[in-house]
Short mmCIF file of C-alpha atoms in Angstrom, two decimals:
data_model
loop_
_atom_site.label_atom_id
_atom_site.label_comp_id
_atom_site.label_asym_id
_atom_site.label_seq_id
_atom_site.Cartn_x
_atom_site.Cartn_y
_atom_site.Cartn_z
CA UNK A 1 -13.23 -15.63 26.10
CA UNK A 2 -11.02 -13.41 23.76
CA UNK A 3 -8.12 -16.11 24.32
CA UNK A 4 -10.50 -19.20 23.65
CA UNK A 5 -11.71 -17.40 20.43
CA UNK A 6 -8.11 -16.68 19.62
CA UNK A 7 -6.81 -20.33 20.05
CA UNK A 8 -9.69 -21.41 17.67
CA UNK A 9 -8.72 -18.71 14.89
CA UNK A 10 -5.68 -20.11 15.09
CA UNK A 11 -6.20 -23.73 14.86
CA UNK A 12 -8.59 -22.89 11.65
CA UNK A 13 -5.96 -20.52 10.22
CA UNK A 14 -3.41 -23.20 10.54
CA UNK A 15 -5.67 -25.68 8.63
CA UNK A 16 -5.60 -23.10 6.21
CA UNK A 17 -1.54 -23.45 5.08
CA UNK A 18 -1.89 -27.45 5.44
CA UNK A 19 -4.00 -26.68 2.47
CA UNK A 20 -1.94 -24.89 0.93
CA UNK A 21 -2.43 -25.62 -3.04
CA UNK A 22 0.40 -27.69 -4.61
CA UNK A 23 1.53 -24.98 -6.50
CA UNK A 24 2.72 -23.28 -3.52
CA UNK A 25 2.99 -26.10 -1.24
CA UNK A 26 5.94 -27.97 -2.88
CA UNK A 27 9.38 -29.33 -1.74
CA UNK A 28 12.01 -26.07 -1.22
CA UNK A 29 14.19 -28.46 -4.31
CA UNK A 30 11.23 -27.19 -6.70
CA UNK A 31 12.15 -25.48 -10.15
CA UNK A 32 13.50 -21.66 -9.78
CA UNK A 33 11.42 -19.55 -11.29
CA UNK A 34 11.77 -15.64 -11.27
CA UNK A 35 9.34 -13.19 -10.82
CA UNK A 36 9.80 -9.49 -12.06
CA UNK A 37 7.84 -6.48 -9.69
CA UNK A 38 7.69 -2.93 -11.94
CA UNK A 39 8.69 -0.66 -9.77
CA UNK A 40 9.67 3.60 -10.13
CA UNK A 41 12.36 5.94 -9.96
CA UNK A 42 15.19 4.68 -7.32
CA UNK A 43 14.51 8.52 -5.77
CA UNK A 44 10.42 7.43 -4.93
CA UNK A 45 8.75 5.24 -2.70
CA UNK A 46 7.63 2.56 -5.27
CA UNK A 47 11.10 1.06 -5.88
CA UNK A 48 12.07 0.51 -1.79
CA UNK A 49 8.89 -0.86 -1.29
CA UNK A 50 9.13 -2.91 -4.34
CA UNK A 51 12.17 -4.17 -2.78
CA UNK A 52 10.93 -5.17 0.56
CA UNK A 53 7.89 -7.36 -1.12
CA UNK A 54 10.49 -8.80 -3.54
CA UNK A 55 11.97 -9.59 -0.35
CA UNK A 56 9.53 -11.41 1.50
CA UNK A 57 7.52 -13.11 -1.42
CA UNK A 58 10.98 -14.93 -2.25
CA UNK A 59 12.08 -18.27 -1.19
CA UNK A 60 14.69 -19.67 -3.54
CA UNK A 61 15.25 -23.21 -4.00
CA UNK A 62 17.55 -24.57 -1.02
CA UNK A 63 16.43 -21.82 1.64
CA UNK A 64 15.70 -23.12 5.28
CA UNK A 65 12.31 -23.41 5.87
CA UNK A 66 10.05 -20.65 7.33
CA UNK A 67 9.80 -22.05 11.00
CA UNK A 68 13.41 -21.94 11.10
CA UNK A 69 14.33 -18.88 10.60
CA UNK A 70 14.89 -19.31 6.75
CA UNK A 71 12.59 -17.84 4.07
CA UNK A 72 8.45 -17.40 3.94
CA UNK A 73 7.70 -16.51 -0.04
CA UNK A 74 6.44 -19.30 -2.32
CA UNK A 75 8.45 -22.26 -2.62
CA UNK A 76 11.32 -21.91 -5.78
CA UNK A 77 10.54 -17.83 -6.42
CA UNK A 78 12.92 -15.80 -7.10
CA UNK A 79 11.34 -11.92 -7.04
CA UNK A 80 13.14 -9.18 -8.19
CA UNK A 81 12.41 -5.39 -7.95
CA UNK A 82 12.37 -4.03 -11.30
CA UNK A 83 13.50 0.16 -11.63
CA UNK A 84 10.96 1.92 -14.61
CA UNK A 85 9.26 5.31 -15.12
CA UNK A 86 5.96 4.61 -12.93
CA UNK A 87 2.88 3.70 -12.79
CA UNK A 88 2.18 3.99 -16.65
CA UNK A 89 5.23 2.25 -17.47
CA UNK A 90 4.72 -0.28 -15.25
CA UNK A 91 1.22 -1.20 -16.93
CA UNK A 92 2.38 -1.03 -20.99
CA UNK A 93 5.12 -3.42 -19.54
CA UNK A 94 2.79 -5.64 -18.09
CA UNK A 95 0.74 -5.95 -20.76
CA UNK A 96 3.32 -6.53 -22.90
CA UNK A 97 4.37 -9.30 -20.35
CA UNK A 98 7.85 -7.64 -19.67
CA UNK A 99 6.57 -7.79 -15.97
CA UNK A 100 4.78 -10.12 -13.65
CA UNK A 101 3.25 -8.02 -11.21
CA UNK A 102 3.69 -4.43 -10.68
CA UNK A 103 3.00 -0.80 -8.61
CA UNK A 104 0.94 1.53 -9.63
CA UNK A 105 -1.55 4.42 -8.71
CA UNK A 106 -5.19 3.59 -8.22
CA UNK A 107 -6.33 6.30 -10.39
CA UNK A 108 -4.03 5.17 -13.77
CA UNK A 109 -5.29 1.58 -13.21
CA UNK A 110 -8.93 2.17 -12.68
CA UNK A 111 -8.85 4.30 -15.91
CA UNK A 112 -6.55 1.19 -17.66
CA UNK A 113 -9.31 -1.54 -16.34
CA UNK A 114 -12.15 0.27 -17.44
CA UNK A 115 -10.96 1.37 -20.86
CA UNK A 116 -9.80 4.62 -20.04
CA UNK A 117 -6.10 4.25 -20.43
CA UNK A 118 -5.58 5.90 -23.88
CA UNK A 119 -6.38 9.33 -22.05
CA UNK A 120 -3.27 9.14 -20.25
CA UNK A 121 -1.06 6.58 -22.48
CA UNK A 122 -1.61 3.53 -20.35
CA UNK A 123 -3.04 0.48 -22.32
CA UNK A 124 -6.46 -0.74 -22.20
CA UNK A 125 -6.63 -3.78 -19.30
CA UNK A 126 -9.96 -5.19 -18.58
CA UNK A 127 -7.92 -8.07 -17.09
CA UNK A 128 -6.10 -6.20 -14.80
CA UNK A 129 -6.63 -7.31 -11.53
CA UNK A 130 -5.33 -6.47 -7.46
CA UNK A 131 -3.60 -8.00 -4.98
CA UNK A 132 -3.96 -5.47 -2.53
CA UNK A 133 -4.25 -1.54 -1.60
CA UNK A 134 -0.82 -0.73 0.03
CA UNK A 135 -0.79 2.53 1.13
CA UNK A 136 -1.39 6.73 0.31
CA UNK A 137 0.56 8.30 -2.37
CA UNK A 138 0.91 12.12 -1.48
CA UNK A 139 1.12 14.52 -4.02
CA UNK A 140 4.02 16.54 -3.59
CA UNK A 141 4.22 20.22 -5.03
CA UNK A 142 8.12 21.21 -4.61
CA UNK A 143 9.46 24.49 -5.25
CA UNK A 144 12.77 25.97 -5.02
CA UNK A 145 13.31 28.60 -2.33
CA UNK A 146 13.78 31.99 -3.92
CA UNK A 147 11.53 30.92 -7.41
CA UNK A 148 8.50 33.58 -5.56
CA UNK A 149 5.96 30.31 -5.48
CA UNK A 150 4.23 29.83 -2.24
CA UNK A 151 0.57 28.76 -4.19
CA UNK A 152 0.24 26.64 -7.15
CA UNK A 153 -1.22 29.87 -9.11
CA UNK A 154 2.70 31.33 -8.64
CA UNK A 155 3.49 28.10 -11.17
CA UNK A 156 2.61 30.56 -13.90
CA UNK A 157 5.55 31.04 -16.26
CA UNK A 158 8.03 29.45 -14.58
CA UNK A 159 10.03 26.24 -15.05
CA UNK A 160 8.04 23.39 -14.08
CA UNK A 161 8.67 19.59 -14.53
CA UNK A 162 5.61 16.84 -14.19
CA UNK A 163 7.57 14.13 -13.77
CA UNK A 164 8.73 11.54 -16.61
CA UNK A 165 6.31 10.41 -19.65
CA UNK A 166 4.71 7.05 -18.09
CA UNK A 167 4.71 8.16 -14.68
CA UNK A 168 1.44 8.21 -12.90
CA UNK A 169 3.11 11.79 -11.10
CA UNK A 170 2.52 13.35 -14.70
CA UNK A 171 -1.00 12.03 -14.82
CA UNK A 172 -1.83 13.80 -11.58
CA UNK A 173 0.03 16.71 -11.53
CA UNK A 174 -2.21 17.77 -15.10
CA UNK A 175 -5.36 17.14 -13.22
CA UNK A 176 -3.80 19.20 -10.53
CA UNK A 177 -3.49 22.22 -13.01
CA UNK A 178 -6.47 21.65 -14.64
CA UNK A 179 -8.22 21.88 -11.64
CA UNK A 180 -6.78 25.03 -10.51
CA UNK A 181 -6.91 26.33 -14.20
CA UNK A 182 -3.63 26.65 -14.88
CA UNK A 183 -3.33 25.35 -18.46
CA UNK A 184 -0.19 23.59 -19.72
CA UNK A 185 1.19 26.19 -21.91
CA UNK A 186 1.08 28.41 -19.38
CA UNK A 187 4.13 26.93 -18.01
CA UNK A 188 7.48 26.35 -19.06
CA UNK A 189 6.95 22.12 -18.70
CA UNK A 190 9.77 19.69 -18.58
CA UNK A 191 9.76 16.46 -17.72
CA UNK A 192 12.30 15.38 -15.56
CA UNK A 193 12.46 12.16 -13.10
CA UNK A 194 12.35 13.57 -9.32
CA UNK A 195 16.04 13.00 -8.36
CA UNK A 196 17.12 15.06 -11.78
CA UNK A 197 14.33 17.44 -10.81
CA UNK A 198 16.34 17.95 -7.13
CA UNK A 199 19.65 18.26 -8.84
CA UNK A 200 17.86 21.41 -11.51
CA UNK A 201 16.61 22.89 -8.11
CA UNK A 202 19.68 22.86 -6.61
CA UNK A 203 21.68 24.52 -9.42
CA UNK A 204 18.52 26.92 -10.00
CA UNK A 205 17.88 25.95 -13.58
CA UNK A 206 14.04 24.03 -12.29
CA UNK A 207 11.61 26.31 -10.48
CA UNK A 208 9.74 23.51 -9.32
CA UNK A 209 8.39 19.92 -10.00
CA UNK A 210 5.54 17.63 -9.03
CA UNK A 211 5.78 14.13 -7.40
CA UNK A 212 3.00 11.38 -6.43
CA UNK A 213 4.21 8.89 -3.67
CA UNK A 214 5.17 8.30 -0.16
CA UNK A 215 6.68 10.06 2.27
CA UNK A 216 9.64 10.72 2.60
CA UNK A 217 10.91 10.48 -0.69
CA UNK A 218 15.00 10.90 0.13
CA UNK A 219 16.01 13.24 -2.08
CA UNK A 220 13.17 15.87 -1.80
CA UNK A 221 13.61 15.35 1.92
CA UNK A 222 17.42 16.34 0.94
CA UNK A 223 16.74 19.15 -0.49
CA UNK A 224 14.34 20.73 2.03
CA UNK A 225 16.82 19.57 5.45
CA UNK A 226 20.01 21.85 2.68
CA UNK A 227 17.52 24.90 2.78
CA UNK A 228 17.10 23.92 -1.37
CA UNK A 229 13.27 23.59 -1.53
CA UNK A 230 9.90 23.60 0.17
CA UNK A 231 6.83 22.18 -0.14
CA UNK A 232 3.85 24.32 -1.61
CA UNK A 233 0.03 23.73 -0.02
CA UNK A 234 -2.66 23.13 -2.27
CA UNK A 235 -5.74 25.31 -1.17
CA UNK A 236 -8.61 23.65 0.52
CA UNK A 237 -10.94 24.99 -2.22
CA UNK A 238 -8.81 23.32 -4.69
CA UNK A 239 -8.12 19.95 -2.80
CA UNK A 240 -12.46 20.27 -2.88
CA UNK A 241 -12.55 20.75 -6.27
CA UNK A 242 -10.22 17.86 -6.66
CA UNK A 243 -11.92 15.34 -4.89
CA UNK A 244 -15.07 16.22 -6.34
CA UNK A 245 -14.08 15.95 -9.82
CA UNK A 246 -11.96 12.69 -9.33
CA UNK A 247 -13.19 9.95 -6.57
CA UNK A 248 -9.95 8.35 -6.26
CA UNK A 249 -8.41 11.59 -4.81
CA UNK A 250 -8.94 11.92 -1.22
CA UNK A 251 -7.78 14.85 1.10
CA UNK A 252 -4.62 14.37 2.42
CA UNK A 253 -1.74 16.11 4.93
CA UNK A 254 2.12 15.79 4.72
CA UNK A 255 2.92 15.89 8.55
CA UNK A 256 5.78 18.44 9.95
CA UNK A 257 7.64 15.38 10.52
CA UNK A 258 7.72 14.03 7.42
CA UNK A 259 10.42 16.49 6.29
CA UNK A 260 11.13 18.81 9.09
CA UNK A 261 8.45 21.36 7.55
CA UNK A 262 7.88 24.51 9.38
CA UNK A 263 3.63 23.46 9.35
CA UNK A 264 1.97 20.25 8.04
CA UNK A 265 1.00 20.80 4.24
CA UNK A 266 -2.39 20.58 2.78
CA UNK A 267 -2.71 18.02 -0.39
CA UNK A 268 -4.39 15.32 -2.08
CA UNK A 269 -3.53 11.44 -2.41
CA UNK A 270 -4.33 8.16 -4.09
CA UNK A 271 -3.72 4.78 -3.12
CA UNK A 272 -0.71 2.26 -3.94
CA UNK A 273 -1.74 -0.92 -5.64
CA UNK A 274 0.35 -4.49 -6.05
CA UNK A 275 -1.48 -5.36 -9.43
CA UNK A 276 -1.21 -8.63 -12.27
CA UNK A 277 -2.84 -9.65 -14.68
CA UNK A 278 -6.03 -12.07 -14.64
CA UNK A 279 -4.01 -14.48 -16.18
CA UNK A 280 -1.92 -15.11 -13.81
CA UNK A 281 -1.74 -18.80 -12.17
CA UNK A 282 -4.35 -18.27 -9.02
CA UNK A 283 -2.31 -20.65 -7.01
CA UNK A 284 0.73 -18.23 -7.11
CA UNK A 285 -1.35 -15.50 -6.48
CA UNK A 286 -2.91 -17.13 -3.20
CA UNK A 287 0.80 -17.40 -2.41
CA UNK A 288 1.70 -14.04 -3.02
CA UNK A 289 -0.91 -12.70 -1.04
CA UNK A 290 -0.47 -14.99 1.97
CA UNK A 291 3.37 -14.42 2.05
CA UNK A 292 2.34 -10.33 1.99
CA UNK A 293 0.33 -10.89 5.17
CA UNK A 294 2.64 -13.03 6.83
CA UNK A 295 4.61 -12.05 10.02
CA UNK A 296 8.22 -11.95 8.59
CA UNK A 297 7.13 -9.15 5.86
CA UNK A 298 5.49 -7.41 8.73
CA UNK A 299 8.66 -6.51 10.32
CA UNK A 300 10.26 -6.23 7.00
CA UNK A 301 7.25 -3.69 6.68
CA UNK A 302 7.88 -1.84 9.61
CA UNK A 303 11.79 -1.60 9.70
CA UNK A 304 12.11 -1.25 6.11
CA UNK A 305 10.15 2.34 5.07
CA UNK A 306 8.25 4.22 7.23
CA UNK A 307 5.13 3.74 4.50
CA UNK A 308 5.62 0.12 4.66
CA UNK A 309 4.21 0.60 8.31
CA UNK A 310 0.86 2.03 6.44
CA UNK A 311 0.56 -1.31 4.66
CA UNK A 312 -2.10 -2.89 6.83
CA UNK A 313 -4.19 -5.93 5.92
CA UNK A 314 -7.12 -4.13 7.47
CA UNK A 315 -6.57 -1.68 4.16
CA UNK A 316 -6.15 -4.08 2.03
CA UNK A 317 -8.97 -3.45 0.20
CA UNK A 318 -9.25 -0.03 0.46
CA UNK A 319 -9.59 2.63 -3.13
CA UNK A 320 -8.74 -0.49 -4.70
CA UNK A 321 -11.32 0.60 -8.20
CA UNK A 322 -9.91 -2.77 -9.85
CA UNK A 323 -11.30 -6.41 -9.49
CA UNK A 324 -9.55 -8.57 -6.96
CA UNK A 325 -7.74 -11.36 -8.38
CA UNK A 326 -8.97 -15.17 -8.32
CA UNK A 327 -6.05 -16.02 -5.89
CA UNK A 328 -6.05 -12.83 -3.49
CA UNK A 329 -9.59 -13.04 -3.75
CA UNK A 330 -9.60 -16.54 -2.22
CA UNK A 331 -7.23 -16.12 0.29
CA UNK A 332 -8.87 -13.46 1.85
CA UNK A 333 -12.42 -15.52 1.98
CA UNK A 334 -10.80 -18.04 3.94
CA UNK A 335 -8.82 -15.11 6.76
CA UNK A 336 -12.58 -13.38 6.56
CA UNK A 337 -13.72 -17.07 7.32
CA UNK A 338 -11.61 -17.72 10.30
CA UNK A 339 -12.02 -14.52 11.80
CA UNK A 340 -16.09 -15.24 12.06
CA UNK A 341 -15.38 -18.73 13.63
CA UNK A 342 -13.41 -16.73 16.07
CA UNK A 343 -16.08 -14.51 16.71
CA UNK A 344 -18.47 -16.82 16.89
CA UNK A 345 -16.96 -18.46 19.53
CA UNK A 346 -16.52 -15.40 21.60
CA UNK A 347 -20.09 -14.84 21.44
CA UNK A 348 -20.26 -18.62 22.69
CA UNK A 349 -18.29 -17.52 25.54
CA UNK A 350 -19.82 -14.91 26.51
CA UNK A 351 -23.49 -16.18 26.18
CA UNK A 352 -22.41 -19.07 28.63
CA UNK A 353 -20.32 -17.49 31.08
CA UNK A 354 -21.94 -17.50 35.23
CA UNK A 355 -23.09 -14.22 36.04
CA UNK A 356 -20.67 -11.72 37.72
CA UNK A 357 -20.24 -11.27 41.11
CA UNK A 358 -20.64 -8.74 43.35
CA UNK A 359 -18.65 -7.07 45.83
CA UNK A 360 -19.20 -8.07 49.60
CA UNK A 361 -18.65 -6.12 53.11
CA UNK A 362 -15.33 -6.72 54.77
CA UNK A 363 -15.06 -7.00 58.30
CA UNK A 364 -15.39 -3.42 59.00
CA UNK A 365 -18.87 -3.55 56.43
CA UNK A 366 -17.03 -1.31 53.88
CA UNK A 367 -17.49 -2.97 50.17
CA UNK A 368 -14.59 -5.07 48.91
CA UNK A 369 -13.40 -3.10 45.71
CA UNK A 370 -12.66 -5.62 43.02
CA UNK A 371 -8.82 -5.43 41.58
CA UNK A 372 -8.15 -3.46 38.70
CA UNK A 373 -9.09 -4.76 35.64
CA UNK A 374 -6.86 -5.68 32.99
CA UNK A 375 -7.14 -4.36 29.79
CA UNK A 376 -9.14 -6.32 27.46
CA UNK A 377 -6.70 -8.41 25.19
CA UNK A 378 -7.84 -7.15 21.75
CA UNK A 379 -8.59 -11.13 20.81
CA UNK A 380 -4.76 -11.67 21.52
CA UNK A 381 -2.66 -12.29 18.55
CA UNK A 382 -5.30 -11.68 16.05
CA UNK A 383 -5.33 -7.95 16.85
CA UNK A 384 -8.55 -6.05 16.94
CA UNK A 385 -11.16 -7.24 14.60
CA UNK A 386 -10.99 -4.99 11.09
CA UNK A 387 -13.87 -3.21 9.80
CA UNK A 388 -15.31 -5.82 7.22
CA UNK A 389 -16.44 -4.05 4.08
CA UNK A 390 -19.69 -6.49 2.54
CA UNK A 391 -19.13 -6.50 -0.73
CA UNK A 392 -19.11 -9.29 -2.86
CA UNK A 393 -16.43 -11.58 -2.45
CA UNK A 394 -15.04 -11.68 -6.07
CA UNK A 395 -14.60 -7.66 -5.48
CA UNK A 396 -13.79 -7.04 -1.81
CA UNK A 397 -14.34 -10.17 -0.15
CA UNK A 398 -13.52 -8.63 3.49
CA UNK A 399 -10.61 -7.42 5.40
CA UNK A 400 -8.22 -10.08 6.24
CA UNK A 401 -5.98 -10.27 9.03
CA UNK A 402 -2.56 -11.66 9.14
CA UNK A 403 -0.76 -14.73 10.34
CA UNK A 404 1.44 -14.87 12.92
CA UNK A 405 3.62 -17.66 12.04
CA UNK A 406 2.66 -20.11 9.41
CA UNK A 407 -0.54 -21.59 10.85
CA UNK A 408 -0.95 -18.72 13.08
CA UNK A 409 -2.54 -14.39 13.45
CA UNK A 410 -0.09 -12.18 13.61
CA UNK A 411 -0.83 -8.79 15.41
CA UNK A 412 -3.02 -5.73 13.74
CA UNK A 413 -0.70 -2.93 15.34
#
């Protein structure tokens, strides 16, 4: 039944690129045109990752098409991962159309969409709009072995950077200290981007220094594996107070593994979003999204970072705080679409299937015990069915799940 349903999923998913908009659908001898991602410091998460979906959201004029082996973006873009402070940053230069998409923390563009933006220097962007949730940004409180700090409270007089002006790591890190009520001038504050902030730890003139994004971020992990730093917990009263004060927090845990820790570490996080403006032509964006989804950037994905394995279409809509755009919006109606004409077909299956059964004596009048049962196939290539959040469509129009090929699911795990 699960293999019937997943043959029709895929039949209906491959209608789905034969009408593919023209925009997107064009010859490969189409016009270049470029397409600029803002990114973050080379020593965070935001500018590898930036990389990999420059990556596979490229197909240049001339490349071999997609079923051959060649390239899977949209038709004649060139995308290019551009280096800037953060999140901040990265939404002034969108507005001021010096980008064409970019990364950035939930939290700074939920305050930028909804007007909020002057309270931490981003712009005001009621047409800002998502492509999709990628993954948790840990906040990371490093301190330099020796400086006496063990809790953020130990922060008090000492040398502390918060990350560059225009990074979303500075937004957070004064919420942090608010929370715990450390006030600014308490602290000796610099702001310093994280690799500088390594290099001031090493030659002991930076006590410690706050970063917001994946793990592992190189040069922190560096620093800890040369006996240099460590990472401080935050309490679970504060992570509480935290979360409670600011929704788009959510309790979080850097794992021992992450950077050969002597314990996992207790913190907070936010989500990664892929974000444009409103504006933007909803045919690329449809294109965008679908090449995101698509096999090939899945095992760029996995191979490429190890938080580009957290960037799961069943999360695509997850913390988002910012409306979908037209184009991502759309695309994901039509996966949500397939995936219920798949289902519905399983439950056609099953409702018509002859009854099961059961064992009978063998010569000797013992039962016959049936083989072992194989594992149910979790509807084969379309991987187990997501969670589907209701909402309405032009928000969160459902959890989408990817293609295996064009015209085809590719697997959930």
């Amino acid at each position: 039944m699960r293999r019937r349903a997943a043959a029709l999923a895929a039949s209906l998913l491959a209608g789905l690129f034969m009408l593919l908009p023209p925009q997107t659908a064009r010859a490969q001898d189409e016009a270049m045109r470029f397409f600029r991602i803002g990114t973050g410091s080379t020593a965070g998460t935001y500018f590898p990752i930036g990389g990999i979906l420059a990556n596979a959201v490229s197909n240049p004029p001339g490349s071999r098409p997609c079923e051959d082996g060649g390239a899977c973006g949209v038709p004649g873009l060139v995308a290019v991962a551009v280096t800037t402070r953060g999140s901040v940053d990265n939404l002034r230069l969108l507005a001021a159309g010096q980008l064409d998409s970019a990364l950035s923390q939930a939290d700074v563009a939920v305050l930028a969409q909804t007007g909020r933006g002057a309270e931490i220097g981003a712009p005001l962007m009621p047409d800002l709009r998502a492509i999709a949730s990628l993954y948790p940004e840990s906040l990371h409180l490093v301190a330099r072995n020796g400086s006496g700090i063990s809790d953020i409270k130990d922060l008090v007089g000492k040398r502390v950077s918060l990350d560059r002006t225009g990074s979303g790591s500075l937004v957070d890190a004064r919420l942090v200290l608010a929370a715990a009520g450390i006030p600014l001038d308490a602290l000796r504050v610099e702001n310093l981007d994280p690799e500088v902030a390594v290099d001031h730890l090493r030659d002991g003139s930076l006590d410690a220094f706050f970063f917001v994004g994946g793990y592992p971020a190189v040069s922190i992990g560096a620093a800890i594996e040369d006996g240099v730093a460590g990472l401080v917990p935050l309490s679970g009263a504060l992570r509480d107070e935290l979360v409670s004060r600011h929704p788009f927090f959510v309790e979080d845990v850097i794992p021992r593994d992450a950077y050969n820790l002597p314990a996992p570490v207790g913190t907070v996080s936010v989500r990664a979003l892929w974000v444009v403006r409103e504006g933007l032509n909803p045919d690329l964006v449809y294109g965008l999204t679908r090449a995101l989804w698509s096999t090939p950037t899945r095992s760029l994905l996995d191979a490429g970072h190890a938080k580009g394995r957290l960037i799961r279409v069943e999360t695509a809509n997850l913390g988002v705080g910012v409306p979908l755009h037209e184009g991502a919006a759309r695309f994901y109606r039509e996966w949500q679409a397939a995936i219920d004409a798949a289902a519905a077909a399983e439950d056609a299956d099953a409702a018509t299937a002859p009854p099961a059964v059961g064992p009978t004596p063998d010569a000797a009048g013992r039962e016959e015990q049936p083989d072992e049962a194989a594992p149910a196939a979790p509807l084969d290539d379309l991987g187990t069915a997501p969670v589907i959040d209701r909402a309405p469509a032009e928000t969160a129009p459902g959890a989408p799940v990817p293609e295996q090929k064009p015209g085809t699911p590719a697997p959930a795990d």
